[in-house]
């Protein structure tokens, strides 16, 4: 989800040494000494912030990738690298079909609008300029979403550094065929390149956090949508490493262990790859993989769109373990505090407005996952809701519950193994920030991070888009919730943990009409009442879809 505005930078002469201790100078932009070489950034000031913020953008955390190959560490450099601008995004893919929103919505809300290149493995750092504690500041590493097909780390996290006293990072990773090339000529364990990119970025933060004043022992990994699914993957993948390279996790709208969101590509089914190869003329060559490597980047992206193919991670038992729900139950994942949340109307930005119920049910709730009787029972409940007036409303509501909210089972599993776990329900619409065109989207998927990353530098106007005073205050509150958890994850974000003595009042609703409320503790039995409709379906999915 792209932000609505950016923060205005100005130059303040700060020097950050290799040990992370700031040295104030009078004639230079901020610098940081990394394990690969020195970088020069810029400084931003924020109203009423704890301190100005040093920004280092477009830092290579890996070498320029070779297409369809694992990432490698960057080549070291000796001359200071200019880190004042974001690097290019990785190649982006938008596919339009009868299930998904139209391309105009996808590009308006999830498009990057930036230069694209395969040379895209860049990370961005944001750090307060004030003297750090001796042990270093807490750190957050954000993993962007995009359905494994698009997205980037061009996110200005200055607000987290300047207001929450945190060192913050965001980065790009490869997606679509560039990140998950399910080719018969690529070994299964070499297919999840985007996940390898994430792991090398996580390890880069461990090696370089101190150069920005951060403590590598106090890292929180945080993701939204596919980024949140990635966090679940990394929590599983690092389960055998003690300690893991992070101490806590935040998962906003997504996980990979329960329900259909955990679906992966079949490594033995190369249909999409074969279709793409045929589209670009590589299907009858002696060395198909090399032929695909030689196709110009833009031609390959265009061909994916023409062929209507998308590429997903595969369960390789290296980067992506199998039996992920069972691993959670058995405590084989990394045991770290977790903050999880979903949005009230996730599906309204993810379902085609012209969808029919037959198309929707055939795609997501067909037999053997759901019997005809189960389908009818589900439809009866939703159609009795007077707020749901047509097939799109019903399909969106089912999609919200079935894919996103009701997999709160993972929060319950996490809590059941004594993993400190907190859950929220984002219940605020921010569509007023987009004008009248998108009011129908309601409390849509990605609106929480859009608000978090778009807090204006002054009240009343965010790059020409007005924030109401209530929404502005709520945005600051929401950032504070995330900041509190990042600084002290064991203590939580400020409400009862899942499975605590307050159960069933162990989940909060964030916001409300116009963002008027902060956190309101609610009864999970009421909030999740419709989830009973799917209780018999999730085990079927786990057994037959996620068992690989």
XYZ file of C-alpha atoms in Angstrom:
548
model
C 0.000 0.000 0.000
C 1.626 3.203 -1.087
C 1.698 6.182 1.292
C -0.274 9.350 0.751
C 2.503 11.805 1.463
C 6.158 12.080 2.287
C 7.964 14.085 4.895
C 9.942 17.165 3.952
C 13.731 16.824 4.371
C 16.293 19.449 5.206
C 20.019 19.243 5.723
C 21.395 18.987 9.247
C 25.108 18.227 9.664
C 25.374 14.968 11.632
C 28.020 12.278 11.371
C 27.199 8.727 12.493
C 30.306 6.684 13.156
C 30.831 2.973 12.660
C 30.066 2.235 16.302
C 26.736 4.029 15.993
C 27.693 6.963 18.207
C 26.627 10.254 16.567
C 29.352 12.866 16.110
C 28.063 16.371 15.398
C 29.820 18.264 12.606
C 29.256 21.573 10.892
C 30.012 20.902 7.260
C 28.699 17.530 6.147
C 25.593 15.410 5.701
C 25.212 12.356 7.956
C 27.375 9.357 7.192
C 27.357 5.748 8.371
C 30.130 3.157 8.120
C 28.620 -0.165 6.994
C 30.242 -3.561 6.641
C 30.314 -3.010 2.864
C 31.411 0.642 2.867
C 30.514 4.216 3.914
C 27.255 5.953 2.962
C 26.133 9.588 3.002
C 22.518 10.450 3.737
C 20.425 13.493 4.551
C 18.576 14.840 7.568
C 14.875 15.545 8.045
C 13.147 17.590 10.703
C 9.656 16.783 11.979
C 7.396 19.067 14.051
C 7.689 18.418 17.807
C 9.808 15.311 17.222
C 12.217 13.895 19.770
C 15.043 14.710 17.365
C 15.736 15.274 13.674
C 16.073 12.118 11.619
C 18.953 10.873 9.501
C 17.760 9.170 6.310
C 19.910 6.823 4.247
C 18.098 5.687 1.105
C 18.893 3.201 -1.634
C 21.645 1.294 0.174
C 22.573 -1.983 -1.594
C 22.011 -4.815 0.892
C 22.910 -7.354 -1.810
C 24.746 -7.368 -5.106
C 22.926 -6.694 -8.363
C 21.003 -9.955 -8.712
C 21.532 -12.410 -11.523
C 18.114 -13.290 -12.903
C 16.667 -16.501 -11.371
C 19.617 -16.859 -8.958
C 19.996 -16.453 -5.204
C 21.148 -13.084 -3.840
C 24.750 -12.471 -2.929
C 26.364 -10.001 -0.567
C 27.156 -6.617 -2.101
C 30.575 -5.876 -3.478
C 32.371 -3.641 -0.954
C 33.102 -0.023 -1.820
C 35.550 2.488 -0.355
C 34.306 5.887 -1.556
C 31.232 7.217 0.314
C 28.018 6.139 -1.435
C 25.336 8.781 -1.978
C 22.276 7.467 -0.111
C 19.961 10.425 -0.574
C 17.439 8.834 -2.992
C 15.408 5.653 -3.068
C 16.685 2.973 -5.421
C 14.456 1.534 -8.160
C 11.621 -0.861 -7.379
C 11.876 -4.473 -8.459
C 9.812 -5.260 -11.603
C 6.091 -5.009 -10.846
C 3.227 -7.183 -12.103
C -0.492 -6.351 -12.141
C -2.854 -9.042 -13.403
C -6.510 -8.282 -14.113
C -9.038 -11.135 -13.931
C -12.618 -11.887 -12.913
C -11.660 -12.371 -9.259
C -9.423 -9.391 -8.580
C -10.067 -5.627 -8.680
C -9.564 -3.758 -11.933
C -6.128 -2.527 -12.930
C -7.090 1.073 -12.118
C -7.737 0.194 -8.474
C -4.679 -2.050 -8.211
C -2.371 0.620 -9.615
C -3.993 3.491 -7.683
C -3.662 1.748 -4.342
C -0.825 -0.724 -4.750
C 1.263 0.684 -7.593
C 4.679 2.114 -6.788
C 4.842 4.757 -9.496
C 8.623 4.517 -9.376
C 11.413 3.442 -11.680
C 11.724 -0.335 -12.003
C 14.838 -2.420 -12.463
C 16.146 -5.885 -11.728
C 18.963 -4.107 -9.895
C 16.623 -3.402 -6.996
C 17.908 -4.977 -3.789
C 18.077 -1.776 -1.768
C 17.335 -0.970 1.860
C 16.425 2.370 3.459
C 17.382 3.424 6.998
C 15.903 6.055 9.336
C 17.554 6.953 12.639
C 17.179 9.707 15.260
C 20.108 12.118 15.400
C 20.098 12.421 19.200
C 22.684 10.538 21.285
C 21.654 6.919 21.618
C 21.473 4.796 24.771
C 24.696 2.843 25.405
C 23.064 -0.417 24.306
C 21.484 1.110 21.193
C 17.894 1.812 20.156
C 15.140 -0.678 19.284
C 14.971 -1.535 15.591
C 12.112 -2.334 13.217
C 12.459 -3.906 9.772
C 9.383 -3.501 7.578
C 8.548 -6.046 4.828
C 6.194 -4.668 2.196
C 3.156 -6.429 0.749
C 1.907 -6.792 -2.807
C 0.529 -10.311 -3.165
C 3.991 -11.643 -4.121
C 3.602 -9.740 -7.430
C 4.468 -6.108 -6.679
C 5.374 -3.607 -3.958
C 8.519 -1.901 -2.705
C 10.268 -0.525 0.349
C 10.120 3.122 -0.732
C 8.471 4.043 2.542
C 9.433 7.055 4.627
C 9.701 5.784 8.198
C 11.003 9.083 9.560
C 7.984 9.336 11.854
C 8.979 6.143 13.672
C 12.518 7.425 14.137
C 11.608 10.991 15.055
C 8.587 10.382 17.283
C 9.087 6.833 18.577
C 12.909 6.923 19.037
C 13.366 3.828 16.889
C 15.806 2.886 14.116
C 13.654 1.835 11.167
C 14.410 -0.009 7.926
C 12.394 -0.918 4.813
C 13.640 -2.756 1.729
C 12.780 -4.193 -1.676
C 12.671 -7.896 -2.472
C 12.020 -9.672 -5.757
C 8.445 -10.719 -6.602
C 6.528 -12.456 -9.436
C 8.687 -14.546 -11.791
C 11.820 -12.604 -10.821
C 11.325 -13.645 -7.189
C 9.652 -17.051 -7.539
C 10.675 -18.664 -10.862
C 8.911 -22.019 -10.749
C 10.963 -23.449 -13.606
C 11.773 -27.125 -14.187
C 15.389 -26.003 -14.571
C 15.557 -24.248 -11.189
C 15.935 -26.594 -8.192
C 13.037 -26.354 -5.749
C 15.322 -25.163 -2.961
C 16.507 -22.325 -5.240
C 13.032 -21.135 -6.269
C 12.034 -18.793 -3.412
C 14.452 -16.029 -4.349
C 12.247 -13.336 -2.811
C 12.426 -15.113 0.547
C 16.194 -15.444 0.250
C 16.261 -11.692 -0.426
C 14.322 -11.140 2.809
C 16.694 -13.317 4.803
C 19.788 -11.561 3.505
C 18.128 -8.227 4.403
C 17.389 -9.516 7.931
C 21.008 -10.585 8.273
C 22.175 -7.224 6.852
C 20.286 -5.447 9.646
C 22.008 -7.666 12.199
C 25.382 -6.687 10.773
C 24.678 -2.956 10.338
C 22.076 -1.850 12.882
C 24.729 -0.360 15.162
C 26.001 1.895 12.373
C 22.666 3.729 12.699
C 22.481 3.587 16.494
C 20.338 0.451 16.669
C 20.689 -2.634 18.835
C 20.718 -5.831 16.706
C 19.371 -7.728 19.712
C 16.219 -5.589 19.704
C 14.918 -6.112 16.167
C 11.209 -6.425 15.364
C 10.252 -7.741 11.926
C 7.008 -6.223 10.694
C 5.001 -6.903 7.575
C 1.687 -6.087 5.923
C -0.272 -8.393 3.586
C 2.309 -10.550 1.750
C 4.842 -8.854 4.007
C 2.922 -10.143 7.012
C 2.800 -13.570 5.412
C 6.567 -13.224 5.022
C 6.929 -12.485 8.728
C 5.093 -15.738 9.509
C 7.410 -17.545 7.085
C 10.525 -16.092 8.708
C 9.258 -16.845 12.225
C 8.927 -20.457 11.060
C 12.148 -20.561 9.047
C 14.279 -19.247 11.930
C 12.690 -21.581 14.465
C 15.836 -23.696 14.732
C 18.169 -20.723 15.189
C 18.715 -19.628 18.775
C 18.461 -16.773 19.178
C 16.680 -15.775 15.979
C 17.790 -12.530 14.281
C 14.748 -10.707 15.703
C 13.117 -10.553 19.115
C 9.482 -9.877 18.103
C 7.124 -9.870 15.136
C 4.239 -7.728 13.919
C 1.814 -9.257 11.413
C -0.702 -6.839 9.878
C -3.276 -8.565 7.635
C -1.645 -11.816 6.712
C -0.125 -15.137 7.740
C 0.931 -18.337 5.980
C -0.115 -21.059 8.390
C -3.932 -21.234 8.484
C -6.487 -21.122 5.656
C -6.077 -20.430 1.944
C -3.676 -17.523 2.494
C -1.098 -20.201 3.203
C -1.411 -21.676 -0.283
C 1.830 -22.061 -2.207
C 2.713 -23.008 -5.768
C 3.208 -26.680 -6.545
C 6.912 -27.084 -7.431
C 5.985 -29.895 -9.843
C 3.420 -27.800 -11.708
C 5.297 -25.564 -14.136
C 2.213 -24.547 -16.150
C 2.669 -20.817 -15.520
C 6.353 -20.958 -16.347
C 5.662 -22.931 -19.533
C 2.975 -20.443 -20.573
C 5.315 -17.512 -19.980
C 8.139 -19.235 -21.855
C 5.851 -19.839 -24.826
C 4.718 -16.203 -24.799
C 8.311 -14.929 -25.104
C 9.407 -17.618 -27.569
C 11.536 -19.729 -25.235
C 9.498 -22.931 -25.154
C 11.406 -24.829 -27.861
C 14.969 -23.740 -27.138
C 17.804 -26.039 -26.091
C 18.512 -23.962 -22.981
C 15.153 -22.576 -21.915
C 16.406 -21.071 -18.651
C 19.146 -19.118 -20.411
C 16.661 -17.990 -23.040
C 14.393 -16.655 -20.260
C 17.375 -14.938 -18.680
C 18.099 -13.183 -21.971
C 14.578 -11.764 -22.458
C 14.561 -8.008 -21.742
C 13.059 -7.209 -18.354
C 10.150 -5.125 -19.675
C 9.284 -7.768 -22.263
C 9.108 -10.415 -19.544
C 6.822 -8.242 -17.409
C 4.576 -7.530 -20.395
C 4.465 -11.231 -21.234
C 3.362 -12.138 -17.688
C 0.474 -9.710 -18.038
C -0.380 -11.018 -21.510
C -0.266 -14.645 -20.386
C -2.205 -13.787 -17.198
C 0.227 -15.708 -15.002
C 1.353 -15.038 -11.455
C 4.123 -16.709 -9.485
C 4.026 -17.670 -5.803
C 6.468 -19.133 -3.282
C 6.821 -22.910 -3.133
C 7.058 -25.043 -0.014
C 10.725 -26.006 -0.207
C 11.379 -26.903 3.457
C 14.348 -24.561 3.358
C 12.995 -21.032 3.235
C 9.344 -22.120 3.564
C 8.646 -25.079 5.860
C 5.710 -27.418 5.389
C 3.142 -28.073 8.123
C 3.365 -24.501 9.373
C 0.286 -24.604 11.630
C 1.563 -27.797 13.219
C 4.985 -26.217 13.706
C 3.259 -23.398 15.610
C 1.356 -25.906 17.767
C 4.557 -27.800 18.540
C 6.508 -24.638 19.296
C 9.004 -25.205 16.462
C 8.746 -21.612 15.314
C 10.861 -18.808 16.743
C 9.371 -18.084 20.178
C 8.931 -14.310 20.062
C 6.136 -11.916 21.116
C 3.679 -11.307 18.293
C 1.274 -8.452 17.492
C -1.357 -9.494 14.929
C -4.215 -7.564 13.383
C -6.750 -7.425 10.578
C -9.000 -4.755 9.045
C -12.791 -4.682 9.229
C -13.431 -4.813 5.477
C -10.266 -6.267 3.954
C -12.080 -7.784 0.996
C -13.478 -4.591 -0.490
C -10.138 -3.709 -2.081
C -9.365 -7.292 -3.107
C -12.538 -8.573 -4.797
C -13.768 -7.640 -8.278
C -16.788 -5.321 -8.015
C -18.581 -7.263 -10.768
C -18.040 -10.689 -9.260
C -20.896 -13.197 -9.101
C -21.413 -15.539 -6.174
C -20.970 -18.563 -8.419
C -17.581 -17.328 -9.600
C -16.564 -16.507 -6.035
C -17.670 -19.821 -4.531
C -16.169 -21.857 -7.372
C -12.824 -20.134 -6.784
C -12.616 -20.227 -2.990
C -15.269 -22.450 -1.386
C -15.882 -25.241 -3.877
C -16.027 -28.912 -2.998
C -14.180 -30.676 -1.439
C -13.218 -27.709 0.770
C -16.871 -26.849 1.399
C -19.960 -28.918 0.718
C -23.050 -27.478 -0.948
C -24.735 -27.462 2.462
C -21.858 -25.467 3.963
C -21.975 -23.013 1.070
C -25.694 -22.487 1.566
C -25.285 -22.020 5.320
C -22.563 -19.431 4.759
C -24.594 -17.498 2.177
C -27.698 -17.527 4.385
C -25.882 -15.813 7.254
C -24.329 -13.094 5.107
C -27.442 -12.417 3.069
C -29.377 -11.805 6.263
C -27.075 -8.866 6.999
C -28.936 -5.722 5.821
C -25.643 -3.902 5.169
C -24.722 -6.396 2.437
C -26.846 -5.428 -0.538
C -25.374 -7.287 -3.525
C -23.013 -10.071 -4.569
C -19.963 -7.826 -4.249
C -20.867 -6.864 -0.671
C -21.481 -10.503 0.279
C -18.368 -11.811 -1.476
C -16.208 -9.088 0.087
C -17.518 -9.839 3.569
C -16.956 -13.589 3.170
C -13.476 -12.918 1.771
C -12.686 -10.682 4.749
C -13.752 -13.283 7.279
C -12.613 -16.476 5.567
C -9.187 -15.300 4.376
C -8.215 -12.710 6.988
C -10.179 -12.330 10.202
C -11.153 -15.876 11.107
C -7.620 -17.138 10.789
C -7.256 -15.475 14.183
C -6.820 -19.170 14.986
C -3.102 -18.496 14.567
C -3.228 -15.933 17.374
C -4.912 -18.527 19.575
C -2.311 -21.160 18.627
C 0.510 -18.731 19.366
C -0.956 -17.902 22.781
C -1.537 -21.594 23.554
C 2.215 -22.282 23.510
C 2.853 -19.415 25.926
C 3.972 -17.103 23.153
C 2.975 -13.558 24.203
C 0.397 -12.563 21.566
C -1.774 -9.498 21.048
C -4.544 -8.957 18.517
C -6.282 -5.903 17.080
C -9.178 -5.200 14.701
C -8.657 -2.027 12.642
C -12.084 -0.412 12.378
C -11.534 3.001 10.766
C -12.196 4.172 7.214
C -9.635 6.485 5.635
C -11.375 6.759 2.249
C -12.034 10.478 2.851
C -8.341 10.969 2.086
C -8.948 9.790 -1.474
C -11.999 11.906 -2.297
C -15.381 10.533 -3.345
C -14.082 8.060 -5.950
C -13.295 5.297 -3.470
C -15.750 5.812 -0.590
C -17.323 2.443 -1.456
C -14.114 0.690 -0.353
C -14.812 1.330 3.331
C -12.249 -0.058 5.768
C -10.128 -1.690 3.111
C -7.055 -3.922 3.041
C -3.896 -1.899 3.637
C -5.600 1.166 5.100
C -3.833 0.753 8.454
C -0.316 1.038 7.000
C -1.449 3.685 4.508
C -2.455 5.790 7.484
C 0.673 4.922 9.468
C 3.038 5.831 6.651
C 1.117 8.912 5.524
C 0.886 10.962 8.702
C 1.310 14.569 7.533
C 4.004 16.840 8.858
C 1.381 19.344 9.955
C -2.322 19.133 10.746
C -4.952 19.896 8.146
C -3.170 18.999 4.921
C -1.254 15.952 3.741
C 0.166 16.781 0.366
C -3.117 18.350 -0.694
C -5.248 15.624 0.944
C -6.924 16.886 4.142
C -6.722 14.932 7.386
C -9.505 15.634 9.852
C -8.189 16.483 13.327
C -9.637 13.182 14.590
C -7.940 11.106 11.905
C -4.664 12.951 12.410
C -4.800 12.234 16.148
C -5.702 8.603 15.494
C -2.769 8.208 13.093
C -0.394 9.421 15.797
C -2.030 7.066 18.301
C -1.652 4.114 15.921
C 2.018 4.884 15.352
C 2.437 5.019 19.125
C 0.867 1.557 19.475
C 3.396 0.113 17.029
C 6.214 2.065 18.667
C 5.326 0.837 22.146
C 5.410 -2.772 20.996
C 8.710 -2.328 19.138
C 10.349 -0.739 22.191
C 9.106 -3.332 24.681
C 7.441 -6.323 23.002
C 7.223 -8.392 26.187
C 4.988 -5.707 27.728
C 2.750 -5.542 24.668
C 0.954 -2.653 22.953
C -1.241 -1.645 25.884
C -4.198 -4.045 26.053
C -4.829 -7.615 27.296
C -2.954 -10.391 25.510
C -4.733 -13.226 23.723
C -5.731 -15.971 26.147
C -5.110 -13.797 29.202
C -7.303 -13.729 32.285
C -9.454 -11.147 30.503
C -10.541 -13.632 27.800
C -12.862 -13.297 25.855
C -12.182 -9.553 26.193
C -8.672 -9.966 24.797
C -8.869 -8.199 21.441
C -9.268 -4.496 20.718
C -11.055 -2.531 18.048
C -8.874 0.344 16.863
C -10.518 3.560 15.766
C -14.190 3.719 14.895
C -16.183 6.267 12.946
C -13.776 8.960 11.742
C -11.022 7.514 13.907
C -12.679 8.994 16.989
C -11.670 6.199 19.350
C -8.290 4.752 20.243
C -8.432 1.140 21.432
C -11.709 -0.349 22.653
C -11.610 -3.806 24.214
C -14.265 -6.017 22.620
C -15.681 -9.498 23.152
C -14.021 -11.811 20.633
C -17.130 -14.039 20.664
C -19.157 -11.193 19.196
C -16.429 -9.968 16.868
C -15.775 -13.450 15.482
C -19.329 -14.772 15.534
C -19.372 -15.672 11.826
C -16.101 -17.573 12.132
C -18.011 -20.627 13.333
C -19.066 -21.081 9.689
C -15.494 -21.978 8.746
C -14.426 -24.072 11.718
C -14.846 -27.345 9.794
C -13.297 -25.971 6.609
C -9.907 -24.840 7.954
C -8.840 -28.378 8.989
C -9.685 -29.596 5.468
C -7.497 -26.849 4.011
C -4.673 -27.727 6.380
C -4.897 -31.413 5.481
C -5.283 -31.186 1.722
C -3.937 -27.772 0.686
C -1.240 -26.895 3.213
C 0.069 -30.373 3.992
C 2.773 -30.330 1.310
